[in-house]
């Protein structure tokens, strides 16, 4: 199996930069392209439309453009710190239900591997209705779960306490 396209969904969590660094290392080792993806959740757009219906001067089109601008700047800053050549890194915005849009993008763009972080620190709740849960269950390509920093340590301690017999 050849891995030439690695997708990294970004949520701007506290360990996003470390996850990007890890993904860039993988992409470099595999001579692959790194595709950074951010989904603007359709629920946020529905909320903006609801607020607009009360007479406030806000609309979903302006909201999307503002969010894209802010996130594009944040991504550019994170991407500038990567060891990977600029021509091997791209960025895509999607709008809709995050798991649905990510899965659609994987298939339509012929992605070979997904690297994503898991926000929860609680091992028991990793697969409880999250975007990560849906990606792990439904994604047609391998999904690498990135755990960084204190999350790794906390999960290691949990496993030692509840599973291993040392």
Phi, psi and omega in degrees: 000128180261129179254109182243342179229119178246123178261135178234103175289131182250133177240003180061041176282176183292344179246019180300318181296317179295323178294320177295318178300315179299314181296321178294322177298316176299313181299319179295315181296327183262001184054049185246163175273144178250121181247112180269127186235135175231134181251126172273116188291131180299335177296324178295321179293321178297321179294319178297316178298323179295315178298318179299324181294343177271005176098001179284147182276080177209143177219158186294328179296314178296319178301312181300315180296319179295314180297316179301316181299311180298314182289325178299318179295317179296318179295316180300320178296313179295317182294330180294342181268358182280151178278352183278143179299143182305325183287355178253008180236129176228164183226137183227135170260139173234155178231129178146204175287123187307309183293320179298313182292321178295316179297318178299317181296319178305312183288311185291333182258005180055046177291142182260336185205143176242133173243121180219151178271158176244124187286326186288148175262353185263111184305326183288341185250009180301319186253036182253075173078013182273168174300319179301317180301313180294324178294315180296325181281323191248346185292130182281355178238164180300143177241122178265126179270116179268129174234128182230159173057228185293336177298316178300313181296316180297319180290324176298315179297319179298314180298316179299320183286319188258341187240314183278161181242055180261000000 
